[in-house]
Amino acid sequence: GESVGLHLPTLSVQEGDNSIINCAYSNSASDYFIWYKQESGKGPQFIIDIRSNMDKRQGQRVTVLLNKTVKHLSLQIAATQPGDSAVYFCAESSSGGFGNEKLTFGTGTRLTIIP
Amino acid sequence: DAGVTQSPTHLIKTRGQQVTLRCSPKSGHDTVSWYQQALGQGPQFIFQYYEEEERQRGNFPDRFSGHQFPNYSSELNVNALLLGDSALYLCASSRYEGRGNTIYFGEGSWLTVV
């Protein structure tokens, strides 16, 4: 069945360093991917998305890389700040990003920024 | 511009009871999806509503039902509550067939079944 998994459940990064969070997916029909940040007690917050016709997309301090060959995507956060501490989820869909998505989430990676 | 709003934020119910959770989508959005997030896990898709109809459904029993109103707001109903239904229930809104539109989540409703 469909599944989205993460390589590491926890990640600790020194403040100011760059962090990379990885995610593997198994559904070859997946064509739309989103990264969410979830702080304790809050709902998921959209970070960045990417469609399967792209390999890379950049936002403010964040970059998402997609490797369809090995079904892998990553989230890079530049110059991490204490406010980046949260659980990060990748989510995938096979609906192309048209708004009517049924998202499949992984279990998440907890990112801790060390001051 | 209000984002996705959910109510109540926290509630406690007894096993066997019924619960109704409410969601108002972000302005301009017409599609509402519901997710269940157990502690320490990622959200799981329950179902999605568009034009007041259930369009997609995840692997959840019929005890989970919903409704969408003409103003696009939505309700999630869970009957015959089980202890395992204790979770954070998240509402997500989007615009149907709106390429390039982002899916936004609300802060969720924490349900504890005792």
Coordinates of N, CA and C in Angstrom, one line a residue:
Chain A
G1 N 0.8 -1.2 0.0 CA 0.0 0.0 0.0 C 0.8 1.2 0.0
E2 N 0.2 2.4 0.0 CA 0.9 3.6 0.0 C 1.6 3.8 1.4
S3 N 2.8 4.4 1.4 CA 3.4 4.7 2.6 C 4.4 5.8 2.4
V4 N 4.6 6.6 3.3 CA 5.6 7.6 3.3 C 6.4 7.5 4.5
G5 N 7.7 7.3 4.4 CA 8.5 7.0 5.6 C 9.6 8.0 5.7
L6 N 10.2 8.2 6.9 CA 11.3 9.1 7.2 C 12.5 8.3 7.6
H7 N 13.7 8.7 7.2 CA 14.9 8.0 7.6 C 15.2 8.1 9.0
L8 N 15.0 9.3 9.6 CA 15.4 9.5 11.0 C 14.3 10.1 11.8
P9 N 14.0 9.6 12.9 CA 12.9 10.1 13.8 C 13.3 11.4 14.5
T10 N 14.6 11.6 14.8 CA 15.0 12.8 15.5 C 16.3 13.4 14.8
L11 N 16.5 14.7 14.9 CA 17.6 15.3 14.4 C 17.9 16.6 15.2
S12 N 19.2 16.6 15.7 CA 19.6 17.8 16.5 C 20.7 18.6 15.7
V13 N 20.5 19.9 15.6 CA 21.3 20.7 14.8 C 21.7 22.0 15.6
Q14 N 22.9 22.4 15.4 CA 23.4 23.6 16.1 C 22.8 24.8 15.5
E15 N 22.4 25.7 16.3 CA 21.8 27.0 15.8 C 22.8 27.6 14.8
G16 N 22.2 28.0 13.6 CA 23.0 28.7 12.6 C 23.5 27.7 11.5
D17 N 23.5 26.4 11.9 CA 23.9 25.4 10.9 C 22.7 25.1 9.9
N18 N 23.0 24.4 8.9 CA 21.9 24.0 8.0 C 21.4 22.6 8.4
S19 N 20.2 22.3 8.2 CA 19.7 21.0 8.5 C 19.0 20.4 7.3
I20 N 19.1 19.1 7.2 CA 18.5 18.3 6.1 C 17.6 17.2 6.7
I21 N 16.4 17.2 6.3 CA 15.4 16.2 6.7 C 15.0 15.4 5.5
N22 N 15.1 14.1 5.6 CA 14.9 13.2 4.5 C 13.5 12.5 4.6
C23 N 13.0 12.1 3.4 CA 11.8 11.4 3.4 C 11.8 10.5 2.2
A24 N 11.3 9.2 2.4 CA 11.2 8.3 1.3 C 9.7 8.0 1.1
Y25 N 9.3 7.7 -0.1 CA 7.9 7.4 -0.4 C 7.9 6.1 -1.3
S26 N 6.9 5.4 -1.3 CA 6.8 4.1 -2.0 C 5.9 4.1 -3.2
N27 N 4.9 5.1 -3.2 CA 3.9 5.1 -4.3 C 4.5 5.8 -5.5
S28 N 4.7 5.0 -6.6 CA 5.3 5.5 -7.8 C 4.4 6.5 -8.5
A29 N 3.1 6.5 -8.1 CA 2.1 7.4 -8.7 C 2.1 8.7 -8.0
S30 N 2.8 8.9 -6.9 CA 2.8 10.2 -6.2 C 3.4 11.2 -7.1
D31 N 2.7 12.4 -7.2 CA 3.1 13.4 -8.1 C 3.1 14.8 -7.4
Y32 N 2.8 14.8 -6.1 CA 2.7 16.1 -5.4 C 3.2 15.9 -4.0
F33 N 4.1 16.7 -3.5 CA 4.6 16.5 -2.2 C 4.7 17.8 -1.4
I34 N 4.4 17.7 -0.1 CA 4.4 18.9 0.7 C 5.1 18.6 2.0
W35 N 5.8 19.6 2.4 CA 6.5 19.6 3.8 C 5.7 20.5 4.7
Y36 N 5.4 19.9 5.9 CA 4.7 20.6 6.9 C 5.5 20.7 8.2
K37 N 5.4 21.7 8.9 CA 6.0 21.9 10.3 C 4.9 21.9 11.3
Q38 N 5.1 21.1 12.3 CA 4.1 21.1 13.4 C 4.8 21.3 14.8
E39 N 4.4 22.4 15.4 CA 4.9 22.7 16.7 C 4.0 22.0 17.7
S40 N 4.5 21.9 18.9 CA 3.7 21.2 19.9 C 2.4 21.8 20.2
G41 N 1.3 21.0 20.1 CA 0.0 21.4 20.4 C -0.7 22.2 19.3
K42 N 0.0 22.3 18.1 CA -0.6 23.1 17.0 C -0.8 22.2 15.8
G43 N -1.5 22.7 14.8 CA -1.8 22.0 13.6 C -0.6 22.2 12.6
P44 N -0.5 21.3 11.6 CA 0.6 21.4 10.7 C 0.6 22.7 9.9
Q45 N 1.8 23.3 9.8 CA 1.9 24.6 9.1 C 2.7 24.3 7.7
F46 N 2.1 24.7 6.6 CA 2.7 24.6 5.3 C 4.0 25.2 5.2
I47 N 5.0 24.5 4.7 CA 6.3 25.1 4.5 C 6.6 25.3 3.0
I48 N 6.5 24.2 2.2 CA 6.8 24.3 0.8 C 6.3 23.0 0.1
D49 N 6.0 23.2 -1.1 CA 5.5 22.0 -1.9 C 6.3 21.9 -3.2
I50 N 6.1 20.7 -3.8 CA 6.8 20.5 -5.1 C 6.0 19.5 -5.9
R51 N 6.0 19.7 -7.2 CA 5.3 18.7 -8.0 C 6.3 17.9 -8.8
S52 N 5.9 16.7 -9.3 CA 6.8 15.7 -9.8 C 7.5 16.2 -11.1
N53 N 7.1 17.3 -11.7 CA 7.7 17.8 -12.9 C 8.9 18.7 -12.5
M54 N 9.2 18.8 -11.2 CA 10.3 19.6 -10.7 C 11.3 18.8 -9.9
D55 N 12.5 19.2 -9.9 CA 13.5 18.5 -9.0 C 13.9 19.3 -7.8
K56 N 13.6 20.6 -7.9 CA 14.1 21.4 -6.8 C 13.1 22.6 -6.7
R57 N 12.9 23.1 -5.5 CA 12.1 24.3 -5.3 C 12.6 25.0 -4.1
Q58 N 12.7 26.3 -4.2 CA 13.3 27.1 -3.1 C 12.3 28.0 -2.5
G59 N 12.3 28.2 -1.2 CA 11.5 29.2 -0.5 C 12.4 30.0 0.4
Q60 N 11.8 30.7 1.3 CA 12.6 31.5 2.2 C 13.3 30.6 3.2
R61 N 14.6 30.4 3.1 CA 15.5 29.6 3.9 C 15.3 28.1 3.8
V62 N 14.3 27.7 2.9 CA 14.1 26.3 2.7 C 14.2 25.9 1.3
T63 N 14.6 24.7 1.1 CA 14.8 24.1 -0.3 C 14.2 22.7 -0.2
V64 N 13.4 22.3 -1.2 CA 13.0 20.9 -1.2 C 13.6 20.3 -2.5
L65 N 14.1 19.1 -2.4 CA 14.7 18.4 -3.5 C 13.9 17.1 -3.7
L66 N 13.6 16.8 -4.9 CA 12.9 15.6 -5.2 C 13.7 14.7 -6.2
N67 N 13.8 13.5 -5.8 CA 14.5 12.5 -6.7 C 13.5 11.4 -6.9
K68 N 12.9 11.5 -8.1 CA 11.8 10.5 -8.4 C 12.4 9.1 -8.7
T69 N 13.6 9.1 -9.1 CA 14.2 7.8 -9.5 C 14.3 6.9 -8.3
V70 N 14.7 7.4 -7.1 CA 14.8 6.6 -5.9 C 13.6 6.9 -4.9
K71 N 12.7 7.7 -5.4 CA 11.5 8.0 -4.6 C 11.9 8.6 -3.2
H72 N 12.6 9.7 -3.3 CA 13.1 10.4 -2.1 C 13.0 11.9 -2.3
L73 N 12.6 12.5 -1.1 CA 12.7 14.0 -1.1 C 13.3 14.4 0.2
S74 N 13.8 15.6 0.1 CA 14.5 16.2 1.3 C 14.1 17.6 1.5
L75 N 14.2 18.1 2.7 CA 13.9 19.5 3.1 C 15.2 20.0 3.7
Q76 N 15.7 21.0 3.1 CA 16.9 21.7 3.6 C 16.5 23.0 4.2
I77 N 16.9 23.2 5.5 CA 16.6 24.5 6.2 C 18.0 25.2 6.4
A78 N 18.1 26.4 5.9 CA 19.4 27.1 6.0 C 19.4 27.9 7.3
A79 N 20.6 28.0 7.9 CA 20.8 28.9 9.0 C 19.7 28.7 10.1
T80 N 19.6 27.5 10.6 CA 18.5 27.2 11.5 C 18.5 28.1 12.7
Q81 N 17.2 28.3 13.2 CA 17.0 29.2 14.3 C 16.2 28.4 15.3
P82 N 16.2 28.9 16.6 CA 15.4 28.2 17.6 C 14.0 27.9 17.3
G83 N 13.4 28.8 16.5 CA 12.0 28.7 16.1 C 11.8 27.6 15.1
D84 N 12.8 27.0 14.6 CA 12.7 25.9 13.7 C 12.5 24.6 14.4
S85 N 12.7 24.6 15.7 CA 12.4 23.3 16.4 C 11.0 22.9 16.4
A86 N 10.7 21.7 15.8 CA 9.4 21.3 15.6 C 9.5 19.8 15.1
V87 N 8.3 19.3 14.8 CA 8.3 18.0 14.1 C 7.9 18.3 12.6
Y88 N 8.7 17.8 11.7 CA 8.5 18.0 10.3 C 8.0 16.8 9.6
F89 N 6.9 17.0 8.8 CA 6.3 15.9 8.1 C 6.4 16.1 6.6
C90 N 6.7 15.0 5.9 CA 6.5 15.1 4.5 C 5.1 14.4 4.2
A91 N 4.4 14.9 3.2 CA 3.2 14.3 2.8 C 3.1 14.2 1.3
E92 N 2.5 13.2 0.8 CA 2.4 13.0 -0.7 C 1.0 12.7 -1.1
S93 N 0.8 12.9 -2.4 CA -0.5 12.7 -3.0 C -0.3 12.3 -4.5
S94 N -1.3 11.7 -5.0 CA -1.2 11.3 -6.4 C -2.2 12.1 -7.2
S95 N -2.7 13.2 -6.7 CA -3.7 14.0 -7.4 C -3.2 15.2 -8.1
G96 N -1.9 15.4 -8.1 CA -1.3 16.4 -8.9 C -1.3 17.8 -8.3
G97 N -1.7 17.9 -7.1 CA -1.7 19.2 -6.5 C -2.8 20.1 -7.0
F98 N -4.0 19.6 -7.2 CA -5.1 20.4 -7.7 C -6.1 20.8 -6.6
G99 N -5.7 20.6 -5.4 CA -6.5 21.1 -4.3 C -7.4 20.0 -3.7
N100 N -7.7 19.0 -4.4 CA -8.5 17.9 -3.9 C -7.7 16.8 -3.4
E101 N -6.7 17.1 -2.6 CA -5.7 16.1 -2.3 C -6.1 15.2 -1.1
K102 N -5.8 14.0 -1.3 CA -5.8 13.0 -0.1 C -4.3 12.8 0.2
L103 N -3.9 13.5 1.3 CA -2.5 13.4 1.6 C -2.2 12.2 2.5
T104 N -1.0 11.6 2.2 CA -0.5 10.5 3.0 C 0.7 11.0 3.7
F105 N 0.7 11.0 5.0 CA 1.8 11.5 5.8 C 2.7 10.4 6.4
G106 N 4.0 10.8 6.6 CA 4.9 10.0 7.3 C 4.7 10.2 8.8
T107 N 5.6 9.6 9.6 CA 5.5 9.7 11.0 C 6.2 10.9 11.6
G108 N 7.0 11.6 10.8 CA 7.6 12.8 11.2 C 9.0 12.7 11.7
T109 N 9.8 13.8 11.6 CA 11.1 13.9 12.2 C 11.1 15.1 13.2
R110 N 11.6 14.8 14.4 CA 11.6 15.9 15.3 C 13.0 16.6 15.2
L111 N 12.9 17.9 14.9 CA 14.1 18.7 14.7 C 14.3 19.5 16.0
T112 N 15.5 19.4 16.6 CA 15.8 20.2 17.8 C 17.0 21.1 17.4
I113 N 16.9 22.4 17.7 CA 17.9 23.3 17.4 C 18.7 23.6 18.8
I114 N 19.9 23.3 18.7 CA 20.8 23.5 19.9 C 21.3 24.9 20.0
P115 N 21.1 25.7 21.0 CA 21.6 27.1 21.0 C 23.1 27.1 21.1
Chain B
D1 N -7.6 38.1 7.1 CA -8.1 36.9 6.4 C -7.9 35.8 7.4
A2 N -9.0 35.2 7.9 CA -8.9 34.1 8.8 C -8.5 32.9 8.2
G3 N -7.7 32.1 8.9 CA -7.3 30.8 8.4 C -8.4 29.8 8.6
V4 N -8.0 28.5 8.7 CA -8.9 27.5 9.0 C -9.2 27.5 10.5
T5 N -10.4 27.6 10.9 CA -10.8 27.6 12.3 C -11.5 26.3 12.7
Q6 N -11.2 25.8 13.9 CA -11.8 24.6 14.4 C -12.4 24.8 15.8
S7 N -13.4 24.1 16.1 CA -14.0 24.1 17.5 C -14.6 22.8 17.8
P8 N -14.6 22.4 19.1 CA -13.9 23.0 20.1 C -12.4 22.7 20.1
T9 N -11.6 23.3 20.9 CA -10.2 23.0 20.9 C -9.9 21.8 21.7
H10 N -10.5 21.6 22.8 CA -10.4 20.4 23.6 C -11.7 19.9 24.1
L11 N -11.8 18.6 24.1 CA -13.1 18.0 24.7 C -12.8 16.6 25.2
I12 N -13.6 16.3 26.2 CA -13.5 14.9 26.8 C -14.8 14.3 26.7
K13 N -14.8 13.1 26.2 CA -16.1 12.3 26.1 C -15.9 10.9 26.7
T14 N -17.0 10.3 27.0 CA -17.1 9.0 27.6 C -17.2 8.0 26.5
R15 N -16.6 6.8 26.6 CA -16.8 5.7 25.7 C -18.2 5.5 25.4
G16 N -18.6 5.3 24.1 CA -19.9 5.1 23.7 C -20.7 6.3 23.3
Q17 N -20.2 7.5 23.7 CA -20.9 8.7 23.4 C -20.6 9.1 21.9
Q18 N -21.2 10.2 21.5 CA -21.1 10.8 20.2 C -20.4 12.2 20.3
V19 N -19.7 12.6 19.3 CA -19.0 13.9 19.3 C -19.2 14.5 17.9
T20 N -19.3 15.8 17.9 CA -19.3 16.6 16.7 C -18.3 17.7 16.8
L21 N -17.4 17.7 15.8 CA -16.4 18.7 15.6 C -16.7 19.6 14.4
R22 N -16.3 20.9 14.5 CA -16.6 21.8 13.5 C -15.4 22.5 12.9
C23 N -15.6 22.9 11.6 CA -14.5 23.5 10.9 C -15.0 24.6 9.9
S24 N -14.3 25.7 9.9 CA -14.6 26.7 8.9 C -13.4 26.9 8.1
P25 N -13.5 26.7 6.8 CA -12.3 26.8 5.9 C -11.8 28.2 5.7
K26 N -10.6 28.2 5.2 CA -10.0 29.5 4.9 C -10.8 30.2 3.8
S27 N -10.9 31.5 3.9 CA -11.6 32.3 2.9 C -11.2 32.0 1.5
G28 N -12.2 31.7 0.7 CA -11.9 31.4 -0.7 C -11.7 29.9 -1.0
H29 N -11.7 29.1 0.0 CA -11.6 27.6 -0.1 C -13.0 27.0 -0.1
D30 N -13.1 25.9 -0.9 CA -14.4 25.3 -0.9 C -14.4 23.8 -0.6
T31 N -13.2 23.3 -0.3 CA -13.0 21.9 0.0 C -12.5 21.7 1.4
V32 N -13.1 20.8 2.1 CA -12.6 20.5 3.5 C -12.3 19.0 3.6
S33 N -11.2 18.8 4.2 CA -10.7 17.4 4.5 C -10.5 17.3 6.0
W34 N -10.8 16.1 6.5 CA -10.5 15.8 7.9 C -9.5 14.7 8.1
Y35 N -8.6 14.9 9.1 CA -7.6 14.0 9.4 C -7.6 13.7 10.9
Q36 N -7.1 12.5 11.2 CA -7.0 12.1 12.6 C -5.5 11.9 12.8
Q37 N -5.0 12.5 13.9 CA -3.6 12.4 14.3 C -3.5 11.8 15.7
A38 N -3.1 10.6 15.8 CA -2.8 10.0 17.1 C -1.5 10.5 17.6
L39 N -1.3 10.4 18.9 CA -0.1 10.9 19.5 C 1.2 10.3 19.0
G40 N 2.1 11.1 18.5 CA 3.4 10.6 18.0 C 3.3 10.1 16.6
Q41 N 2.2 10.3 15.9 CA 2.1 9.8 14.5 C 1.7 10.9 13.6
G42 N 1.8 10.6 12.3 CA 1.4 11.6 11.3 C -0.1 11.6 11.1
P43 N -0.7 12.6 10.6 CA -2.1 12.7 10.3 C -2.6 11.6 9.3
Q44 N -3.8 11.1 9.6 CA -4.3 10.1 8.6 C -5.7 10.6 8.1
F45 N -5.8 10.5 6.8 CA -7.0 11.0 6.0 C -8.2 10.3 6.4
I46 N -9.3 11.1 6.8 CA -10.5 10.5 7.1 C -11.5 10.5 5.9
F47 N -11.8 11.8 5.5 CA -12.6 12.0 4.3 C -12.5 13.5 3.9
Q48 N -13.1 13.7 2.7 CA -13.0 15.0 2.1 C -14.4 15.4 1.6
Y49 N -14.8 16.7 1.7 CA -16.1 17.2 1.3 C -15.9 18.3 0.3
Y50 N -16.7 18.3 -0.7 CA -16.7 19.3 -1.7 C -18.1 19.4 -2.3
E51 N -18.7 20.6 -2.4 CA -20.1 20.7 -2.9 C -21.0 19.9 -2.1
E52 N -20.8 19.9 -0.8 CA -21.7 19.3 0.2 C -21.7 17.7 0.1
E53 N -20.8 17.2 -0.7 CA -20.8 15.7 -0.8 C -19.4 15.1 -0.4
E54 N -19.4 13.9 0.1 CA -18.2 13.3 0.4 C -17.6 12.8 -0.9
R55 N -16.3 13.2 -1.1 CA -15.7 13.0 -2.4 C -14.7 11.8 -2.3
Q56 N -14.0 11.8 -1.2 CA -13.0 10.7 -1.0 C -13.1 10.3 0.5
R57 N -12.7 9.1 0.7 CA -12.7 8.6 2.1 C -11.5 7.7 2.3
G58 N -11.0 7.8 3.5 CA -9.9 7.0 3.9 C -10.4 5.7 4.6
N59 N -9.5 5.0 5.2 CA -9.8 3.7 5.9 C -10.4 3.9 7.3
F60 N -11.5 4.5 7.4 CA -12.2 4.7 8.7 C -13.6 4.1 8.6
P61 N -14.0 3.6 9.8 CA -15.3 2.9 9.8 C -16.5 3.9 9.7
D62 N -17.7 3.4 9.5 CA -18.8 4.2 9.2 C -19.2 5.1 10.5
R63 N -18.6 4.7 11.6 CA -18.9 5.6 12.8 C -18.4 7.0 12.6
F64 N -17.5 7.2 11.6 CA -17.1 8.5 11.3 C -17.9 9.0 10.1
S65 N -18.6 10.1 10.3 CA -19.4 10.7 9.2 C -19.2 12.2 9.2
G66 N -19.6 12.8 8.2 CA -19.4 14.3 8.1 C -20.5 14.9 7.3
H67 N -20.3 16.2 7.3 CA -21.3 17.1 6.5 C -20.6 18.3 6.1
Q68 N -21.0 18.8 5.0 CA -20.5 20.2 4.6 C -21.8 21.0 4.3
F69 N -21.7 22.3 4.7 CA -22.8 23.2 4.6 C -22.6 24.1 3.4
P70 N -23.7 24.8 2.9 CA -23.5 25.7 1.8 C -22.5 26.7 1.9
N71 N -22.1 27.1 3.1 CA -21.1 28.1 3.3 C -19.7 27.5 3.4
Y72 N -19.6 26.2 3.0 CA -18.4 25.4 2.9 C -17.9 24.9 4.3
S73 N -18.4 25.4 5.4 CA -18.0 24.9 6.7 C -18.4 23.4 6.8
S74 N -17.8 22.7 7.7 CA -18.0 21.3 7.8 C -18.0 20.8 9.2
E75 N -18.7 19.6 9.4 CA -18.7 18.9 10.7 C -18.2 17.5 10.5
L76 N -17.5 17.1 11.6 CA -17.1 15.7 11.7 C -17.8 15.1 12.9
N77 N -18.5 14.0 12.6 CA -19.3 13.3 13.7 C -18.7 11.9 13.9
V78 N -18.5 11.6 15.2 CA -18.0 10.2 15.5 C -19.0 9.6 16.5
N79 N -19.6 8.5 16.1 CA -20.5 7.8 17.0 C -19.8 6.7 17.7
A80 N -20.5 6.3 18.8 CA -20.0 5.1 19.6 C -18.5 5.2 19.9
L81 N -18.1 6.2 20.5 CA -16.7 6.5 20.7 C -16.0 5.4 21.4
L82 N -14.8 5.1 20.9 CA -13.9 4.1 21.5 C -12.7 4.8 22.1
L83 N -12.0 4.2 23.0 CA -10.8 4.8 23.6 C -9.8 5.1 22.6
G84 N -9.7 4.3 21.5 CA -8.8 4.5 20.5 C -9.1 5.7 19.6
D85 N -10.3 6.3 19.8 CA -10.6 7.5 19.0 C -9.9 8.7 19.6
S86 N -9.3 8.6 20.7 CA -8.6 9.7 21.3 C -7.5 10.2 20.4
A87 N -7.5 11.4 20.0 CA -6.6 11.9 19.0 C -6.8 13.4 18.8
L88 N -5.9 14.0 18.0 CA -6.1 15.3 17.5 C -6.8 15.2 16.1
Y89 N -7.9 15.9 16.0 CA -8.6 15.9 14.7 C -8.4 17.2 14.0
L90 N -7.9 17.1 12.8 CA -7.4 18.2 12.0 C -8.3 18.4 10.8
C91 N -8.6 19.7 10.6 CA -9.4 20.1 9.4 C -8.4 20.8 8.4
A92 N -8.5 20.4 7.2 CA -7.7 21.1 6.2 C -8.6 21.6 5.1
S93 N -8.3 22.8 4.6 CA -9.1 23.4 3.5 C -8.2 23.7 2.3
S94 N -8.9 23.7 1.2 CA -8.2 23.9 -0.1 C -9.3 24.3 -1.1
R95 N -8.8 24.6 -2.3 CA -9.8 25.0 -3.4 C -9.7 23.8 -4.4
Y96 N -10.9 23.2 -4.6 CA -11.0 22.0 -5.5 C -10.5 22.4 -6.9
E97 N -9.7 21.5 -7.4 CA -9.1 21.7 -8.7 C -8.6 23.1 -9.0
G98 N -7.9 23.5 -7.9 CA -7.3 24.8 -8.0 C -5.8 24.6 -8.0
R99 N -5.2 24.4 -9.2 CA -3.8 24.1 -9.2 C -3.0 25.3 -8.7
G100 N -2.1 24.9 -7.8 CA -1.2 25.9 -7.2 C -1.7 26.4 -5.9
N101 N -2.9 25.8 -5.5 CA -3.4 26.3 -4.2 C -2.9 25.4 -3.1
T102 N -2.6 26.0 -2.0 CA -2.0 25.4 -0.9 C -3.1 24.8 0.0
I103 N -2.8 23.7 0.7 CA -3.7 23.0 1.6 C -3.3 23.5 3.0
Y104 N -4.2 24.2 3.7 CA -4.0 24.7 5.0 C -4.7 23.9 6.1
F105 N -4.0 23.8 7.2 CA -4.6 23.0 8.3 C -5.0 24.0 9.4
G106 N -6.0 23.6 10.2 CA -6.4 24.3 11.4 C -5.6 23.8 12.5
E107 N -5.8 24.4 13.7 CA -5.0 24.0 14.9 C -5.5 22.7 15.5
G108 N -6.7 22.2 15.1 CA -7.2 20.9 15.5 C -8.1 21.0 16.8
S109 N -8.7 19.8 16.9 CA -9.6 19.6 18.1 C -9.0 18.4 18.8
W110 N -8.6 18.6 20.1 CA -8.1 17.5 20.9 C -9.3 16.7 21.5
L111 N -9.5 15.4 21.1 CA -10.5 14.6 21.7 C -9.9 13.6 22.6
T112 N -10.4 13.5 23.8 CA -10.0 12.5 24.8 C -11.2 11.7 25.1
V113 N -11.1 10.4 24.9 CA -12.2 9.5 25.2 C -11.8 8.7 26.5
V114 N -12.7 8.7 27.5 CA -12.4 8.1 28.8 C -13.4 7.0 29.1

